[in-house]
mmCIF file with all atom_site columns, C-alpha atoms in Angstrom:
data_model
loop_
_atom_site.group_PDB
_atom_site.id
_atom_site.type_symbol
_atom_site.label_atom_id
_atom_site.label_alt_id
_atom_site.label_comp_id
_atom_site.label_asym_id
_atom_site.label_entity_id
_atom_site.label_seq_id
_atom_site.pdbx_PDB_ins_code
_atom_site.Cartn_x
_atom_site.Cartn_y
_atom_site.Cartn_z
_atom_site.occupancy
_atom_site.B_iso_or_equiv
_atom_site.pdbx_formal_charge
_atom_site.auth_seq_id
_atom_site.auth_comp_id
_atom_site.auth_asym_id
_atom_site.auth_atom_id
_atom_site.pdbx_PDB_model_num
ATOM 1   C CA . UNK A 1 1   ? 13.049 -5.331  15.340  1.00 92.00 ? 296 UNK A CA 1
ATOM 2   C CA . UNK A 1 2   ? 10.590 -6.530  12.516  1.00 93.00 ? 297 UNK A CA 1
ATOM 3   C CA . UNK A 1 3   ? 8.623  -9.727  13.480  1.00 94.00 ? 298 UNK A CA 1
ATOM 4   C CA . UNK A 1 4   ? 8.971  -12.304 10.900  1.00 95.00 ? 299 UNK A CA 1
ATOM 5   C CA . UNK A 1 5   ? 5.686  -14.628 10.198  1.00 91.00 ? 300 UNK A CA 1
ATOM 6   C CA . UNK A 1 6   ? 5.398  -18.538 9.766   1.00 92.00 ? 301 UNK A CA 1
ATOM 7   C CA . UNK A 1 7   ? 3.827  -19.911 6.287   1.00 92.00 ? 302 UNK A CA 1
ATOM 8   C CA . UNK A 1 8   ? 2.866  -23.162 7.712   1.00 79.00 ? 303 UNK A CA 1
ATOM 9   C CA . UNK A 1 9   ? 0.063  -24.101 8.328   1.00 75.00 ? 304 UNK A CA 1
ATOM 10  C CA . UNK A 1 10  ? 0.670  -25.945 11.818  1.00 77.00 ? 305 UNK A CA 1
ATOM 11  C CA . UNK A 1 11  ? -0.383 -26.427 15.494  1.00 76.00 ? 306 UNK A CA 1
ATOM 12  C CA . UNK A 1 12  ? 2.787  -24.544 16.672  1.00 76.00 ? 307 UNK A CA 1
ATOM 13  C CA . UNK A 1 13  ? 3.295  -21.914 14.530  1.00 76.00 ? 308 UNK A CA 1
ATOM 14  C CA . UNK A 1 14  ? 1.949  -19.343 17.231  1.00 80.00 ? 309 UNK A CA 1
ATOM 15  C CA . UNK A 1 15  ? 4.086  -21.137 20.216  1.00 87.00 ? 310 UNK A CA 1
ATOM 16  C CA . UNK A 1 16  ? 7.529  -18.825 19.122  1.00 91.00 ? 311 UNK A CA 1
ATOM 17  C CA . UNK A 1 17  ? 8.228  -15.691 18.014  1.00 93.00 ? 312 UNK A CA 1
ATOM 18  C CA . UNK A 1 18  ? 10.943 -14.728 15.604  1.00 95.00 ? 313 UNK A CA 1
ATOM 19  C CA . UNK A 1 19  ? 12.045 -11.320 15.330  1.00 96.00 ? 314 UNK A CA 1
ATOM 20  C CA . UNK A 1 20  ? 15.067 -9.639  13.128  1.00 97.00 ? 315 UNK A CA 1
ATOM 21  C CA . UNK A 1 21  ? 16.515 -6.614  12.104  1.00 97.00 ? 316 UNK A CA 1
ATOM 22  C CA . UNK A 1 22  ? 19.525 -5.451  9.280   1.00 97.00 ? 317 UNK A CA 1
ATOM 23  C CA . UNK A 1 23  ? 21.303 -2.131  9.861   1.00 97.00 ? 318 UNK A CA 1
ATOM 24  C CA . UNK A 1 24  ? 23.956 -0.795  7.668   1.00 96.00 ? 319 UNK A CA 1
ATOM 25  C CA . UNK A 1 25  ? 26.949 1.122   8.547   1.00 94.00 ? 320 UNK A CA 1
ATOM 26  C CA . UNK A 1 26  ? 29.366 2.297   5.703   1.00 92.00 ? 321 UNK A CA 1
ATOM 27  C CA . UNK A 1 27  ? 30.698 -1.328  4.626   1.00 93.00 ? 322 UNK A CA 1
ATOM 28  C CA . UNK A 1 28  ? 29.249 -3.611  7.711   1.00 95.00 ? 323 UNK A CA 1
ATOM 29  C CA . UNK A 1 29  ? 26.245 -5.059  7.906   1.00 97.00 ? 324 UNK A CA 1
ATOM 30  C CA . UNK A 1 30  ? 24.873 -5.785  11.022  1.00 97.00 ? 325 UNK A CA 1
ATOM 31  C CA . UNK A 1 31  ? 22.152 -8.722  11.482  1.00 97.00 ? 326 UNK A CA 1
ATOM 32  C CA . UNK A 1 32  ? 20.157 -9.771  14.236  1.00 97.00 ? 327 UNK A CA 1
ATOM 33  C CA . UNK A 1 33  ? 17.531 -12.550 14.830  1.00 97.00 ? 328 UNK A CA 1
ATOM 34  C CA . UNK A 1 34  ? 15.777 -12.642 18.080  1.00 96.00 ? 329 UNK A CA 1
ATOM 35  C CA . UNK A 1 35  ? 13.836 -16.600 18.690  1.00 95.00 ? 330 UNK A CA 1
ATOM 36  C CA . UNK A 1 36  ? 11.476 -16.851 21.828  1.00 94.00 ? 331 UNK A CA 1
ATOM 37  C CA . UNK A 1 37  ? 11.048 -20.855 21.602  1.00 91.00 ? 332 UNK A CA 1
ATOM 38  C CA . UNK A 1 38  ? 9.149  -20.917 24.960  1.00 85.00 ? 333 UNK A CA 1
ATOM 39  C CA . UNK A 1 39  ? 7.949  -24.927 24.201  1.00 89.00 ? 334 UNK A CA 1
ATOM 40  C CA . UNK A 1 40  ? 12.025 -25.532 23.011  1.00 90.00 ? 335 UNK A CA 1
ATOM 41  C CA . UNK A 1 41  ? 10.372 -27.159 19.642  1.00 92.00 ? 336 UNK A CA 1
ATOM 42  C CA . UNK A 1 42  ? 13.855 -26.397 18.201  1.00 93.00 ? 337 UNK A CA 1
ATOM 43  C CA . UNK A 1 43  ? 16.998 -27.917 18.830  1.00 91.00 ? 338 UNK A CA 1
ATOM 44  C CA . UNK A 1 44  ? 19.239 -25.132 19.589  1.00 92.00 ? 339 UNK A CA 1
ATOM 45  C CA . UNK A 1 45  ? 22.613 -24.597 21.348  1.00 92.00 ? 340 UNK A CA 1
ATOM 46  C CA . UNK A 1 46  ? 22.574 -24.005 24.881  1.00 90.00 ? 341 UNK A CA 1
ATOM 47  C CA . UNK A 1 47  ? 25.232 -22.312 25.481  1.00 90.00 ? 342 UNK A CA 1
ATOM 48  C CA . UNK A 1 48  ? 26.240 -18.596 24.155  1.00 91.00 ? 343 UNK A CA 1
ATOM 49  C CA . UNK A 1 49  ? 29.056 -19.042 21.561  1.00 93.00 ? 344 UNK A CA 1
ATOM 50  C CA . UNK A 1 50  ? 31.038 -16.167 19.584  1.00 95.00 ? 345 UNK A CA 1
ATOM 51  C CA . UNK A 1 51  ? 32.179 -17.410 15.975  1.00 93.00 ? 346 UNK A CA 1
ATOM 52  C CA . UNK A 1 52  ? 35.188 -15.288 14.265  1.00 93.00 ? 347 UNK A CA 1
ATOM 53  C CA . UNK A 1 53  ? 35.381 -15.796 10.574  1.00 92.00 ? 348 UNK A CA 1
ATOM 54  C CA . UNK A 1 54  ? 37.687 -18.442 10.491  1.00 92.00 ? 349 UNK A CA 1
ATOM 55  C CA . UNK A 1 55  ? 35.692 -20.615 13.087  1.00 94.00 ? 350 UNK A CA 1
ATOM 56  C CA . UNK A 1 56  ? 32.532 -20.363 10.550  1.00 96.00 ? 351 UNK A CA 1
ATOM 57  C CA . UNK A 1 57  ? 32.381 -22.517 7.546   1.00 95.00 ? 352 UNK A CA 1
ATOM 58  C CA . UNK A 1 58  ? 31.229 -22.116 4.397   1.00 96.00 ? 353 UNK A CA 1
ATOM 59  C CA . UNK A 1 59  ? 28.460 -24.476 3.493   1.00 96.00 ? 354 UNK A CA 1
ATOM 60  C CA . UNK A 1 60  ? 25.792 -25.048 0.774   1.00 96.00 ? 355 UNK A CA 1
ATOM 61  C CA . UNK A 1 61  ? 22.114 -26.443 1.833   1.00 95.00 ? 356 UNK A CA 1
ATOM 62  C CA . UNK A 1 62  ? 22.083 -25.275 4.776   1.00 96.00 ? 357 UNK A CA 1
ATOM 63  C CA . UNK A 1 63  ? 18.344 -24.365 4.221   1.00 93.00 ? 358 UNK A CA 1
ATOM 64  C CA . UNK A 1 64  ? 17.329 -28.053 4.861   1.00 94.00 ? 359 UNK A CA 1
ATOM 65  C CA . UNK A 1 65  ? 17.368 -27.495 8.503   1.00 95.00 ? 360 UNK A CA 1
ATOM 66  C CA . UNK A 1 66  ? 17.338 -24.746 11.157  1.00 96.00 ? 361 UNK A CA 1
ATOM 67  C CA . UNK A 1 67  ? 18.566 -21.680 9.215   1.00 97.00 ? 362 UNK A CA 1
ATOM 68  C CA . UNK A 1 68  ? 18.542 -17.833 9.180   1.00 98.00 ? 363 UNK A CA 1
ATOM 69  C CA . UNK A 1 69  ? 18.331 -15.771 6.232   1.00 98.00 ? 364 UNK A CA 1
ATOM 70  C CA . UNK A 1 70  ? 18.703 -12.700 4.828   1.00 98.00 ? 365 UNK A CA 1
ATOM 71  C CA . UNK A 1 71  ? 17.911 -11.139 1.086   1.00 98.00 ? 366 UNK A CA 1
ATOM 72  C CA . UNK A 1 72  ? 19.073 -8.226  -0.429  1.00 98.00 ? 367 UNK A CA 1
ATOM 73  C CA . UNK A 1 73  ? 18.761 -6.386  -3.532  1.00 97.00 ? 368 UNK A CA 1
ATOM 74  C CA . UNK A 1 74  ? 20.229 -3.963  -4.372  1.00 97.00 ? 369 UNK A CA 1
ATOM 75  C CA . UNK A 1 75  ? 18.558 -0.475  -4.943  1.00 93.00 ? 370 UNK A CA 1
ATOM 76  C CA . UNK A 1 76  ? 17.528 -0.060  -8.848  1.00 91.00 ? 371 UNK A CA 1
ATOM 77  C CA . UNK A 1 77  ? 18.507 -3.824  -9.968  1.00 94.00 ? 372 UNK A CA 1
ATOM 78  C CA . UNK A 1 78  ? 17.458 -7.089  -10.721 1.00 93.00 ? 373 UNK A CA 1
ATOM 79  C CA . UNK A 1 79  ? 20.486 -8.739  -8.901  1.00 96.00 ? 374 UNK A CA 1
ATOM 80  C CA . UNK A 1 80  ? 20.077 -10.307 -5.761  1.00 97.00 ? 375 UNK A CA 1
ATOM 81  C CA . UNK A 1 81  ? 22.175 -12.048 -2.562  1.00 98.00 ? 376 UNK A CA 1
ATOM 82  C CA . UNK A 1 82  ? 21.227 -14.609 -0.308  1.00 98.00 ? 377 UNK A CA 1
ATOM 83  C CA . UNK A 1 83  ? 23.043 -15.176 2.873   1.00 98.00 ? 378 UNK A CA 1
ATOM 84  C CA . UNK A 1 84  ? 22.331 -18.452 5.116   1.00 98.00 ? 379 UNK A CA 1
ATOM 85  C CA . UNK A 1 85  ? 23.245 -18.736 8.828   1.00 98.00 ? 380 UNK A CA 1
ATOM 86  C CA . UNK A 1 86  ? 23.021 -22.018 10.717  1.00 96.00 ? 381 UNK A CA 1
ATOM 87  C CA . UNK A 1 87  ? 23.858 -22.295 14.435  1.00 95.00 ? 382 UNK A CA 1
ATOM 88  C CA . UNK A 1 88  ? 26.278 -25.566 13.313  1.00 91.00 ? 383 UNK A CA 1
ATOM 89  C CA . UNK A 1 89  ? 28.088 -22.732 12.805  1.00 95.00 ? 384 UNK A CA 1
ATOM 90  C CA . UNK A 1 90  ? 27.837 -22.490 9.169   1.00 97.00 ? 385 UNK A CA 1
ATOM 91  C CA . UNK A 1 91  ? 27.369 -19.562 6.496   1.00 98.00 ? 386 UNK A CA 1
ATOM 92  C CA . UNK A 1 92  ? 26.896 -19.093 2.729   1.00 98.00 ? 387 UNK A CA 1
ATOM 93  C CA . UNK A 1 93  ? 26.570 -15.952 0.440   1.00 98.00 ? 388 UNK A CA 1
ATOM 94  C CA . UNK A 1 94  ? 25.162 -16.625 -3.673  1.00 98.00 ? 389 UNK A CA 1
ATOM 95  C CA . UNK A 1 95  ? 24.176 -14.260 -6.101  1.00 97.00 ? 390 UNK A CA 1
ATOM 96  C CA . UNK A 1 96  ? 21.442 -14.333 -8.430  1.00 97.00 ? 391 UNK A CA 1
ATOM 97  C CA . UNK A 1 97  ? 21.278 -12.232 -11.925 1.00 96.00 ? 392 UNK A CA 1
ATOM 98  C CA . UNK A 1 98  ? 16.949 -12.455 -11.787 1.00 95.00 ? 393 UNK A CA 1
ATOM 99  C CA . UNK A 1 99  ? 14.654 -14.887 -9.731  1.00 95.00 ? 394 UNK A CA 1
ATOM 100 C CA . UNK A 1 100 ? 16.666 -17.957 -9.003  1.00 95.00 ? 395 UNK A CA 1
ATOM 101 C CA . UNK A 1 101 ? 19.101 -17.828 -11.916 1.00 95.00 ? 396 UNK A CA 1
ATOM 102 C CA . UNK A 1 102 ? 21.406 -18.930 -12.106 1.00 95.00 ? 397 UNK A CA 1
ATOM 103 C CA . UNK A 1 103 ? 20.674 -22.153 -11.228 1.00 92.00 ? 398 UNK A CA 1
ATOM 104 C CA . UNK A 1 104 ? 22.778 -24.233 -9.517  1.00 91.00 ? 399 UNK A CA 1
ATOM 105 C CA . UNK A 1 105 ? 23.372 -20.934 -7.284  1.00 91.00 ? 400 UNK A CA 1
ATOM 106 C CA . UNK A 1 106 ? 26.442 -19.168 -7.259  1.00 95.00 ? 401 UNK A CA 1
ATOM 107 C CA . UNK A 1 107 ? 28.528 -18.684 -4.649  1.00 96.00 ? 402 UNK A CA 1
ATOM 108 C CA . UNK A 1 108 ? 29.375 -14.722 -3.917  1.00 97.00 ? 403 UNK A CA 1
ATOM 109 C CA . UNK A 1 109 ? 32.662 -13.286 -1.752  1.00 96.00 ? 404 UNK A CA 1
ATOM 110 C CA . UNK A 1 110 ? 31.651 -9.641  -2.454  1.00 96.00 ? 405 UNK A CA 1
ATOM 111 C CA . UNK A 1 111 ? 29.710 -10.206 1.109   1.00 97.00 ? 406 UNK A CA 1
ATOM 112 C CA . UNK A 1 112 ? 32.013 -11.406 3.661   1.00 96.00 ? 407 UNK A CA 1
ATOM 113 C CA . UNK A 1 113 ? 31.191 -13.086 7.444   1.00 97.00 ? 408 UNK A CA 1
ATOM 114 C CA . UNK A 1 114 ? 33.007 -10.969 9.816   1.00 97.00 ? 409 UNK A CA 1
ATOM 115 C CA . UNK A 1 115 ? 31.645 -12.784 13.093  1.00 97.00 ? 410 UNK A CA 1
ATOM 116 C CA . UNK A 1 116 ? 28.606 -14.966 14.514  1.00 97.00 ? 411 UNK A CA 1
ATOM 117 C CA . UNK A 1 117 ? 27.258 -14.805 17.505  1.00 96.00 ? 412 UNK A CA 1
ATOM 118 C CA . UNK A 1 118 ? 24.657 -17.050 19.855  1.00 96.00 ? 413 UNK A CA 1
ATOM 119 C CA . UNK A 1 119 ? 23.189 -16.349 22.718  1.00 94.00 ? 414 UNK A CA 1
ATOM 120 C CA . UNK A 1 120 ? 20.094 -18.611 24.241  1.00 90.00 ? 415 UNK A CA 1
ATOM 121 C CA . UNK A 1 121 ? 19.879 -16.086 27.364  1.00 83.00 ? 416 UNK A CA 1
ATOM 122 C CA . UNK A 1 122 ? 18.356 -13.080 24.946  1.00 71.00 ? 417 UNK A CA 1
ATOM 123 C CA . UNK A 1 123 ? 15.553 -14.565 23.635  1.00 74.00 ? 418 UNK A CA 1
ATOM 124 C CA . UNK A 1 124 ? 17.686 -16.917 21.035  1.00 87.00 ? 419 UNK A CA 1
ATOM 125 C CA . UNK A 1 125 ? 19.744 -13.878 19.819  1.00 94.00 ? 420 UNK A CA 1
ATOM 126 C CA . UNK A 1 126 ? 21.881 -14.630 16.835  1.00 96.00 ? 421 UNK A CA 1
ATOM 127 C CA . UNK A 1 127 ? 24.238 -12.106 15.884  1.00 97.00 ? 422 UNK A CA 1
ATOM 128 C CA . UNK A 1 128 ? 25.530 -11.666 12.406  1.00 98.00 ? 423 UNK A CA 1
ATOM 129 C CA . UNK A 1 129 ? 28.612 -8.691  11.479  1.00 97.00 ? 424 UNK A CA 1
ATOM 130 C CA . UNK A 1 130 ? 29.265 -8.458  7.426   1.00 97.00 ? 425 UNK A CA 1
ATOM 131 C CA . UNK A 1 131 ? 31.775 -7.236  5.405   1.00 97.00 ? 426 UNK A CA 1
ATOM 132 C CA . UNK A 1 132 ? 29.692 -5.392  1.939   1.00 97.00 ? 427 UNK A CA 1
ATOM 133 C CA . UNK A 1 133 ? 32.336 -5.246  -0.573  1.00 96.00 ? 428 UNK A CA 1
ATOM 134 C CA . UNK A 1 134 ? 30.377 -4.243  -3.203  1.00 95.00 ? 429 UNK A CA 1
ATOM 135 C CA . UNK A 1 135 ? 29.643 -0.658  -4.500  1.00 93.00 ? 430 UNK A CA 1
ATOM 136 C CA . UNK A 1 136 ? 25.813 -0.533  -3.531  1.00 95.00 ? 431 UNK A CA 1
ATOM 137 C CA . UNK A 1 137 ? 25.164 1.199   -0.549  1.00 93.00 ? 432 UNK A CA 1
ATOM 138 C CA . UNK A 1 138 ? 21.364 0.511   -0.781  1.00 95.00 ? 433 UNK A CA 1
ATOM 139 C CA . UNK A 1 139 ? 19.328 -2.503  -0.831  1.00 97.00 ? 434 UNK A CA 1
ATOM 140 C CA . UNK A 1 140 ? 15.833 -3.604  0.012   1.00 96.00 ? 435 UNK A CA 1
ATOM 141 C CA . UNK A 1 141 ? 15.995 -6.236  2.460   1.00 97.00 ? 436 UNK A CA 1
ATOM 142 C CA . UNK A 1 142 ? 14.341 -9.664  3.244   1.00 96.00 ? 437 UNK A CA 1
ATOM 143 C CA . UNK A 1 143 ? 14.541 -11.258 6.592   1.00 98.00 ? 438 UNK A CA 1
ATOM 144 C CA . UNK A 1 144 ? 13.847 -14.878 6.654   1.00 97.00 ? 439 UNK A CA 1
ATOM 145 C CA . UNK A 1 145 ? 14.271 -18.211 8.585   1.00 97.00 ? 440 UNK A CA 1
ATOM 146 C CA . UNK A 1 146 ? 13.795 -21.716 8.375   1.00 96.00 ? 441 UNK A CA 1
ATOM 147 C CA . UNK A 1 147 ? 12.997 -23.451 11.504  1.00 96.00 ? 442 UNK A CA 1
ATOM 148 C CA . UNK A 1 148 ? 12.858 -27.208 11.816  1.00 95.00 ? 443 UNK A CA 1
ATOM 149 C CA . UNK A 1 149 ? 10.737 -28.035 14.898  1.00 94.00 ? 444 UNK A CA 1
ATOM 150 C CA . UNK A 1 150 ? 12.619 -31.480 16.925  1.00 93.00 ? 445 UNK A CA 1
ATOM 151 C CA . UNK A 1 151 ? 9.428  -33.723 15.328  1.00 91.00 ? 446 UNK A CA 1
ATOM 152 C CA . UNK A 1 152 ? 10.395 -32.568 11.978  1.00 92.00 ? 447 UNK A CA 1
ATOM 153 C CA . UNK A 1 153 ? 7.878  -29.706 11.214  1.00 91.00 ? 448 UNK A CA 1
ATOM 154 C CA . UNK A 1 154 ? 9.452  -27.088 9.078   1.00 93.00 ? 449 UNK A CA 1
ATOM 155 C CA . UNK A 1 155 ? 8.460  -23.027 9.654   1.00 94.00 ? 450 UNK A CA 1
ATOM 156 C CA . UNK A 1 156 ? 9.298  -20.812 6.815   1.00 95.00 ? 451 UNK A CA 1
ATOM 157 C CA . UNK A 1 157 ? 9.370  -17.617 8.176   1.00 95.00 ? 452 UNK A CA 1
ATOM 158 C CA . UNK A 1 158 ? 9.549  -14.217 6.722   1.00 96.00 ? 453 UNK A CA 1
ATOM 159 C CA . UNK A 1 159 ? 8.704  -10.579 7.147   1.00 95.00 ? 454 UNK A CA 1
ATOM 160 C CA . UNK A 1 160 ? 5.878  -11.106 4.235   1.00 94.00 ? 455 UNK A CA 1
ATOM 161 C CA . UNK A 1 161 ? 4.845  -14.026 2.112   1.00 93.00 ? 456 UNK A CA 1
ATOM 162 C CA . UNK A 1 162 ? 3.890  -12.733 -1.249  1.00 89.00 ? 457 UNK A CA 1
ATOM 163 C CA . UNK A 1 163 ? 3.559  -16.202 -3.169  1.00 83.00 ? 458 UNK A CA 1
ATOM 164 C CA . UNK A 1 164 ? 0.848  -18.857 -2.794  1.00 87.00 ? 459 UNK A CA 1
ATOM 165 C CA . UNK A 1 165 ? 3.554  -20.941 -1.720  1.00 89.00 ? 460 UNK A CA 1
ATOM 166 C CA . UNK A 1 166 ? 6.790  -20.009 0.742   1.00 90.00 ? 461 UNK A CA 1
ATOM 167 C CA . UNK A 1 167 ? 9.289  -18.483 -1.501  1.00 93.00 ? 462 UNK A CA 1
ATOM 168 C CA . UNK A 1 168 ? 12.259 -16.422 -0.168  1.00 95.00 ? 463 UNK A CA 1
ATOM 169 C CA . UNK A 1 169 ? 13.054 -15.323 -3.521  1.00 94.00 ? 464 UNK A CA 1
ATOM 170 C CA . UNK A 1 170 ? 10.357 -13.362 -4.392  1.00 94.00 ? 465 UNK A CA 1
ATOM 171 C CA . UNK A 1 171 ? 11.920 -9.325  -4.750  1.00 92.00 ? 466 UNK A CA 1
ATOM 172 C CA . UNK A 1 172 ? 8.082  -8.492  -3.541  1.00 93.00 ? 467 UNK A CA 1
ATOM 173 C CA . UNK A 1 173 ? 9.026  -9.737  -0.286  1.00 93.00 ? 468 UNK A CA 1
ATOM 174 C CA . UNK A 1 174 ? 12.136 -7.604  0.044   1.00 94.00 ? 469 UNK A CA 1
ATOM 175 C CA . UNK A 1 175 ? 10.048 -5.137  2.096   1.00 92.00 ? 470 UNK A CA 1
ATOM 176 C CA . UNK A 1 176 ? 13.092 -3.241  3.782   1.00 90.00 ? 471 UNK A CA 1
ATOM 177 C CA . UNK A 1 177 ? 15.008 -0.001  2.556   1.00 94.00 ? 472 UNK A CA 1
ATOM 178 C CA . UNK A 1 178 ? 18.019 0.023   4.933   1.00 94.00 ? 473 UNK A CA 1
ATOM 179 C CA . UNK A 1 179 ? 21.702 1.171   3.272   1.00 89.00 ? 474 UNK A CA 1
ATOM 180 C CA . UNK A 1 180 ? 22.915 5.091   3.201   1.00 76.00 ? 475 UNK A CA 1
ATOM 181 C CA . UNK A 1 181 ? 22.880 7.299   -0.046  1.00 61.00 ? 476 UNK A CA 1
#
């Protein structure tokens, strides 16, 4: 697991610990987020929930509250995928030609939500199984999160924070190789 750091600049951003991990198996994607919210500043489902892909909406914005994240470029391009998990449950996939273009983002279907799963008992562990329907088999990988706190404070997570501001999108930030040859 890869511990992912908070931008802000706030009294509580050493009070939890966010952890994730991407592994890649011929077309699935496996993705897992690990939370230790020991102060429960987040308002997060109690109870352990498994999410097929028909129980999981598709959603856009999901960004503006509690929401995991993952990046991925593939190996050798400028092209880039965002995927956005909420605990609602909810889910998006875009794709971006270069640094946030097109803007508004599009929507993608070449990576597909296979399953979701919660469980508060493992340290917050959110589960996330993908369908890669692309070609690339390769991709460096960014693991982030946005965490609203229940008194409004936002975290903005990641495994790296290359920008003088939070930005997911930075490609510097995509600090993982994972994918097979």
């Amino acid at each position: 697991m890869q511990s992912l750091i908070s931008f802000t600049n706030s009294q509580t951003k050493d009070s939890f610990q966010l952890e994730a991990d991407l592994q890649i198996k011929g077309s699935d994607i496996y993705l897992e987020f690990k939370l230790l919210d020991k102060l429960g500043l987040f308002e997060l489902p109690k109870d352990a929930n498994f999410w097929s892909e028909a129980q999981v909406q598709r959603q856009d914005g999901l960004w503006m509250a509690t929401c995991f994240e993952v990046f991925l470029n593939p190996t050798g391009s400028t092209k880039y995928f965002e995927l956005n998990f909420s605990l609602n449950p909810a889910w998006n996939a875009y794709e971006f030609e270069t640094y946030r273009t097109p803007q508004p983002a599009r929507t993608t279907s070449d990576l597909v939500l296979k399953s979701m799963s919660w469980d508060p008992q493992q340290a917050g562990c959110l589960k996330v199984e993908l369908k890669n329907k692309t070609t690339y088999k390769t991709f460096q990988v960014g693991l982030t999160a946005v965490l609203l706190e229940k008194g409004g404070v936002k975290h903005y997570c990641a495994l790296v924070h290359k920008g003088d501001k939070a930005d997911f999108h930075l490609i510097e930030s995509f600090i993982l190789q994972r994918g097979t040859k």
